[in-house]
């Protein structure tokens, strides 16, 4: 099933022609209306007419989140303020906010992209979507909301938190679809277990859209098995509309990135050079349709790769893999580069591990991994715990090449999150 079939299965040649046409328009518009780009182009001695092929994108300057912050609040706006109908800011996971503006058409286009994503995963008008992302300045909830309404499903604007009320809403209105962060999904699972609820018998759930923070395939499996649903990975960032940038189809093997709306590049974050398909690097995105705030070569800091080959679903827009982490999430212990996701992957693959964990960087040579383990294991048998601790330590060491100290905790000890959670506590910089 398709929302905009013609565009979703468009031939690669036609898609690239369209991208080039829109890229030229975007560049001219940005240079004409945004002093930041005008200056950046003149520094490089570059004119919009120098863009004659798609590969010329590599001549263009990058835009960083720092650039957006420096030009806060109105500096990156390409239209008059009277054209703007909505403001969002980023969630500020990393530092001060950035202002993102939408024109009426931008709001509508973002909703169209979500509609494509929902239909792609089999949603129908009689589905009920419980939106557990934060409403407000963040893009996560509202952009999904508008897209789901466009499709015609019933949207429950629950927002995150108040877990008991979430559960009643899910039961009373027969929620079929969740929009949720992985940390909240894990928490919701722990509350349902505590309440003695059976996710299969007591609910009508079929699927969840999960994104807004990196998570591993192991976490997806854990959540799918617990709720008896399909979990689809959903990627987006406020600077590029929010959700709906890239989304999994029913193949659940990489996320189609809507290339008629964005040009993607994968680069080496240190050199800025292009990385071949199938190799990891930083995702760089250029908007092709945005009216209020076109952005050229935005450094997302998200690490992923382009998945080679065509998807079996028939869509021609290329896929990116699960996000491996953010360049700014990486930390170094004993001289080894480590991403929190490597640790998460190991932990979530161990059955005895419950939902929550925390990484504490004690010094440049030592780290502690604090793990909540399932209730049954707190049976008082010390040898069980010691064996488990040895198993976790060994598996972590195999993955990250550094031996962490592993602390086992009772469920409910660590802080929980209704949105994005800070899992790494860096004592070296506190
Ligand atoms: P902030 O950068 O302040 O967190 P956003 O709220 O716009 O701003 O969050 C966007 C970021 O969230 C992305 O750049 C990415 O790092 C992360 N993210 C979003 N969706 C996913 C996903 N499916 N997998 C991994 N990370 C994701
Ligand atoms: Zn597909």
PDB file of C-alpha atoms in Angstrom, residues 25-27 29-31 33-34 36-37 63 68 76-79 101 106 239-240 286-297:
ATOM      1  CA  UNK A  25      16.017  26.173  -6.406  1.00  0.00           C
ATOM      2  CA  UNK A  26      16.997  25.641  -2.786  1.00  0.00           C
ATOM      3  CA  UNK A  27      20.489  27.023  -3.284  1.00  0.00           C
ATOM      4  CA  UNK A  29      16.653  30.789  -2.536  1.00  0.00           C
ATOM      5  CA  UNK A  30      19.046  30.335   0.384  1.00  0.00           C
ATOM      6  CA  UNK A  31      21.635  32.635  -1.197  1.00  0.00           C
ATOM      7  CA  UNK A  33      17.252  35.386   1.343  1.00  0.00           C
ATOM      8  CA  UNK A  34      19.603  34.132   4.046  1.00  0.00           C
ATOM      9  CA  UNK A  36      24.443  33.379   6.393  1.00  0.00           C
ATOM     10  CA  UNK A  37      24.430  31.420   3.119  1.00  0.00           C
ATOM     11  CA  UNK A  63      25.644  23.922   8.016  1.00  0.00           C
ATOM     12  CA  UNK A  68      21.711  27.501  13.678  1.00  0.00           C
ATOM     13  CA  UNK A  76      17.994  31.376   9.079  1.00  0.00           C
ATOM     14  CA  UNK A  77      14.527  32.355   7.918  1.00  0.00           C
ATOM     15  CA  UNK A  78      14.109  32.583   4.136  1.00  0.00           C
ATOM     16  CA  UNK A  79      10.606  34.085   4.093  1.00  0.00           C
ATOM     17  CA  UNK A 101      10.141  27.577  11.366  1.00  0.00           C
ATOM     18  CA  UNK A 106       6.000  23.055   5.190  1.00  0.00           C
ATOM     19  CA  UNK A 239      16.066  20.676  11.739  1.00  0.00           C
ATOM     20  CA  UNK A 240      14.576  18.492   8.963  1.00  0.00           C
ATOM     21  CA  UNK A 286      19.939  19.037   2.482  1.00  0.00           C
ATOM     22  CA  UNK A 287      16.288  20.060   2.382  1.00  0.00           C
ATOM     23  CA  UNK A 288      14.731  20.199  -1.075  1.00  0.00           C
ATOM     24  CA  UNK A 289      11.196  21.402  -0.400  1.00  0.00           C
ATOM     25  CA  UNK A 290      11.365  23.597   2.668  1.00  0.00           C
ATOM     26  CA  UNK A 291       9.993  27.100   2.181  1.00  0.00           C
ATOM     27  CA  UNK A 292      10.528  28.818   5.504  1.00  0.00           C
ATOM     28  CA  UNK A 293      13.885  27.393   6.388  1.00  0.00           C
ATOM     29  CA  UNK A 294      15.912  25.676   3.697  1.00  0.00           C
ATOM     30  CA  UNK A 295      19.066  24.083   5.127  1.00  0.00           C
ATOM     31  CA  UNK A 296      22.065  23.068   3.061  1.00  0.00           C
ATOM     32  CA  UNK A 297      24.311  20.099   3.974  1.00  0.00           C
TER      33      UNK A 297
END
